Amino acid sequence: DAKTTQPNSMESNEEEPVHLPCNHSTISGTDYIHWYRQLPSQGPEYVIHGLTSNVNNRMASLAIAEDRKSSTLILHRATLRDAAVYYCILRDGGGAQKLVFGQGTRLTINP
Amino acid sequence: NAGVMQNPRHLVRRRGQEARLRCSPMKGHSHVYWYRQLPEEGLKFMVYLQKENIIDESGMPKERFSAEFPKEGPSILRIQQVVRGDSAAYFCASSPSGRNYGYTFGSGTRLTVV
């Protein structure tokens, strides 16, 4: 499984934008970039995914570098409910279907 | 759409007993995945199933653990002769066919072995 690198933790303030980085320098052409988050004592929650183009949905935006070796999850206006562990995962579009979770980034939101 | 349903939410078993964890995927989803999360640790893949088939069980312990996804009914993760180290949160996820989809996770079953 292709590897991703994320900061262990980040901190931001409520109502400010948050940019969560992810490096995936060994990404292959068929790998999708997925983001999930896990709130305390809950199951993981799908956030967003993309292949080459930037993506937007009601939860967040995903900005993918032109060479696809990195990406950034953008929360446009953080709330206290966004405090969670965020996982950046590569999903092989041409092979195994399973998602392999790393350690993720623990995001703390200050009121 | 009710989402991925897991039951029970909490399960307490004595050492040596069997634990059965159930997962009903989202309607229209034919792929089921089981993950385990030990206290203060990350999510570890266990097994990936499609209806009546185990596709990838590379994360399953070799003994005492088994999984099935029958033609009718929920997917079952079965742990025989539980030990204290099996205490963890077990999450199930489902997805449709095709690789351009995200997973939907259930709320998990928290197993405590006493």
XYZ file of C-alpha atoms in Angstrom:
225
model
C 0.000 0.000 0.000
C 1.318 3.416 -0.936
C 2.352 5.459 2.088
C 1.184 8.886 3.204
C 2.832 11.297 5.616
C 0.828 13.653 7.810
C 1.733 15.852 10.777
C 0.883 14.176 14.072
C -1.139 17.110 15.317
C -2.416 20.546 14.367
C -4.259 23.255 16.169
C -6.577 25.944 14.879
C -9.158 28.405 16.098
C -12.885 28.206 15.742
C -14.341 29.873 12.623
C -10.955 29.995 10.903
C -9.922 27.923 7.872
C -7.828 24.821 8.435
C -5.410 23.342 5.924
C -4.394 19.754 6.646
C -1.432 18.606 4.537
C -0.623 15.144 3.274
C 2.427 13.953 1.363
C 2.233 10.914 -0.881
C 5.339 11.035 -3.029
C 5.046 7.389 -4.144
C 1.478 7.710 -5.416
C 0.704 5.761 -8.574
C -1.483 6.845 -11.449
C -4.452 4.765 -10.332
C -4.438 5.749 -6.642
C -7.349 7.778 -5.334
C -6.680 10.164 -2.443
C -9.199 9.621 0.336
C -9.762 11.559 3.550
C -11.608 10.263 6.579
C -11.974 11.590 10.073
C -12.702 9.991 13.388
C -14.335 11.943 16.169
C -13.780 10.765 19.743
C -15.566 7.497 20.521
C -17.076 7.274 17.043
C -16.488 5.329 13.862
C -14.543 6.874 11.001
C -16.446 9.193 8.710
C -15.817 9.689 5.018
C -14.859 13.282 4.203
C -13.833 13.522 0.575
C -11.815 11.839 -2.146
C -10.292 12.710 -5.507
C -7.999 11.505 -8.253
C -6.483 14.459 -10.091
C -8.757 17.478 -9.926
C -9.630 19.529 -6.876
C -12.875 18.462 -5.257
C -15.460 20.252 -3.153
C -18.340 18.950 -1.094
C -20.446 20.176 1.800
C -17.838 19.132 4.357
C -14.545 20.217 2.859
C -12.387 20.865 -0.180
C -9.520 18.739 -1.444
C -6.676 20.451 -3.236
C -4.417 18.075 -5.149
C -0.979 19.155 -6.329
C -0.368 19.056 -10.060
C 2.179 16.230 -9.681
C -0.190 14.486 -7.204
C 2.619 13.980 -4.710
C 0.769 15.963 -2.072
C -2.704 17.123 -1.217
C -4.410 19.414 1.283
C -7.740 19.001 3.003
C -9.354 22.363 3.586
C -11.994 22.998 6.219
C -13.266 26.424 5.297
C -14.578 27.469 8.677
C -13.676 25.181 11.541
C -16.108 24.487 14.346
C -15.535 22.688 17.628
C -17.242 19.657 16.089
C -14.392 19.376 13.583
C -11.976 18.309 16.319
C -10.993 14.803 15.257
C -8.212 12.640 13.853
C -7.976 13.141 10.097
C -6.634 10.365 7.911
C -5.232 10.757 4.419
C -5.271 7.412 2.620
C -4.365 6.243 -0.859
C -6.780 3.751 -2.338
C -5.521 1.729 -5.240
C -7.878 2.181 -8.148
C -6.388 -0.757 -9.957
C -5.862 -3.321 -7.255
C -6.771 -4.022 -3.647
C -9.860 -2.323 -2.326
C -8.968 -2.088 1.334
C -8.094 1.187 3.008
C -4.993 1.166 5.197
C -5.160 3.755 7.961
C -2.018 5.452 9.255
C -1.734 7.536 12.406
C -3.456 10.595 10.960
C -3.415 14.195 12.168
C -5.097 15.019 15.447
C -6.825 18.362 14.929
C -7.598 20.500 17.957
C -9.965 23.438 17.602
C -9.696 26.255 20.124
C -12.838 28.204 21.002
C -31.159 4.915 4.202
C -30.186 3.649 7.618
C -26.450 3.512 6.988
C -24.190 0.731 8.209
C -25.746 -0.939 11.227
C -23.631 -2.721 13.773
C -24.873 -4.593 16.779
C -24.516 -4.890 19.576
C -22.994 -1.507 20.393
C -21.415 -2.892 23.529
C -20.604 -6.503 24.288
C -19.136 -7.949 27.455
C -17.761 -11.467 27.420
C -15.880 -13.552 29.943
C -12.582 -15.073 28.938
C -13.170 -18.251 26.942
C -16.610 -17.289 25.654
C -17.522 -16.561 22.053
C -18.265 -13.121 20.676
C -20.441 -12.554 17.600
C -20.463 -9.120 16.030
C -22.984 -8.290 13.323
C -22.839 -5.786 10.498
C -25.587 -4.894 8.035
C -24.159 -2.891 5.121
C -25.872 0.030 3.501
C -28.542 -0.873 0.989
C -26.934 -1.493 -2.377
C -23.451 -2.065 -0.946
C -21.973 -5.458 -1.713
C -18.548 -5.024 -0.089
C -17.936 -5.283 3.641
C -14.751 -4.556 5.591
C -13.945 -5.176 9.236
C -11.453 -3.112 11.249
C -10.229 -3.354 14.829
C -9.120 -0.466 16.989
C -7.327 -1.256 20.212
C -7.464 1.373 22.983
C -5.378 4.424 22.066
C -4.289 2.864 18.782
C -5.108 3.221 15.110
C -7.518 1.300 12.919
C -6.231 -2.025 11.689
C -7.721 -3.763 8.676
C -8.919 -7.283 9.368
C -10.924 -8.686 6.473
C -12.709 -7.749 3.262
C -15.730 -9.725 2.095
C -18.215 -9.780 -0.704
C -21.388 -11.842 -0.634
C -20.418 -15.438 0.222
C -16.732 -14.757 -0.451
C -13.724 -13.713 1.592
C -11.615 -11.532 -0.684
C -8.791 -10.450 1.629
C -8.229 -11.765 5.161
C -4.632 -10.652 5.481
C -5.348 -8.781 8.714
C -7.186 -11.551 10.510
C -5.430 -13.343 13.373
C -4.731 -16.915 12.348
C -6.674 -18.492 15.162
C -10.015 -17.906 16.869
C -11.220 -15.253 14.416
C -13.514 -15.857 11.460
C -15.806 -13.783 9.282
C -18.624 -14.447 6.891
C -21.004 -12.501 4.680
C -23.796 -14.877 3.683
C -26.104 -14.464 0.731
C -28.862 -13.402 3.099
C -28.356 -11.534 6.331
C -25.617 -9.500 7.928
C -21.904 -10.041 7.943
C -20.671 -11.758 11.105
C -17.298 -11.421 12.794
C -16.854 -14.301 15.194
C -14.245 -14.503 17.920
C -13.953 -17.816 19.707
C -12.483 -18.284 23.183
C -12.011 -14.571 23.738
C -9.033 -13.282 25.716
C -8.474 -9.918 27.401
C -6.375 -8.749 24.447
C -9.435 -8.983 22.197
C -10.991 -6.029 24.032
C -11.284 -3.351 21.380
C -13.664 -1.445 19.165
C -14.608 -3.356 16.036
C -15.793 -1.299 13.082
C -17.510 -2.462 9.960
C -17.599 -0.501 6.711
C -19.359 -1.042 3.422
C -18.987 0.268 -0.096
C -20.555 -0.268 -3.497
C -18.773 -2.100 -6.295
C -16.178 -0.024 -8.077
C -13.177 1.796 -6.718
C -14.290 5.396 -7.028
C -16.347 5.317 -3.847
C -15.757 6.037 -0.206
C -16.483 3.699 2.640
C -19.375 4.162 5.035
C -18.533 3.045 8.554
C -20.795 1.848 11.287
C -20.674 3.090 14.867
C -18.768 0.039 15.985
C -19.070 -2.683 18.598
C -17.077 -2.180 21.741
C -16.021 -5.565 23.057
C -14.885 -5.889 26.640
C -13.463 -9.179 27.841
C -13.517 -9.622 31.607
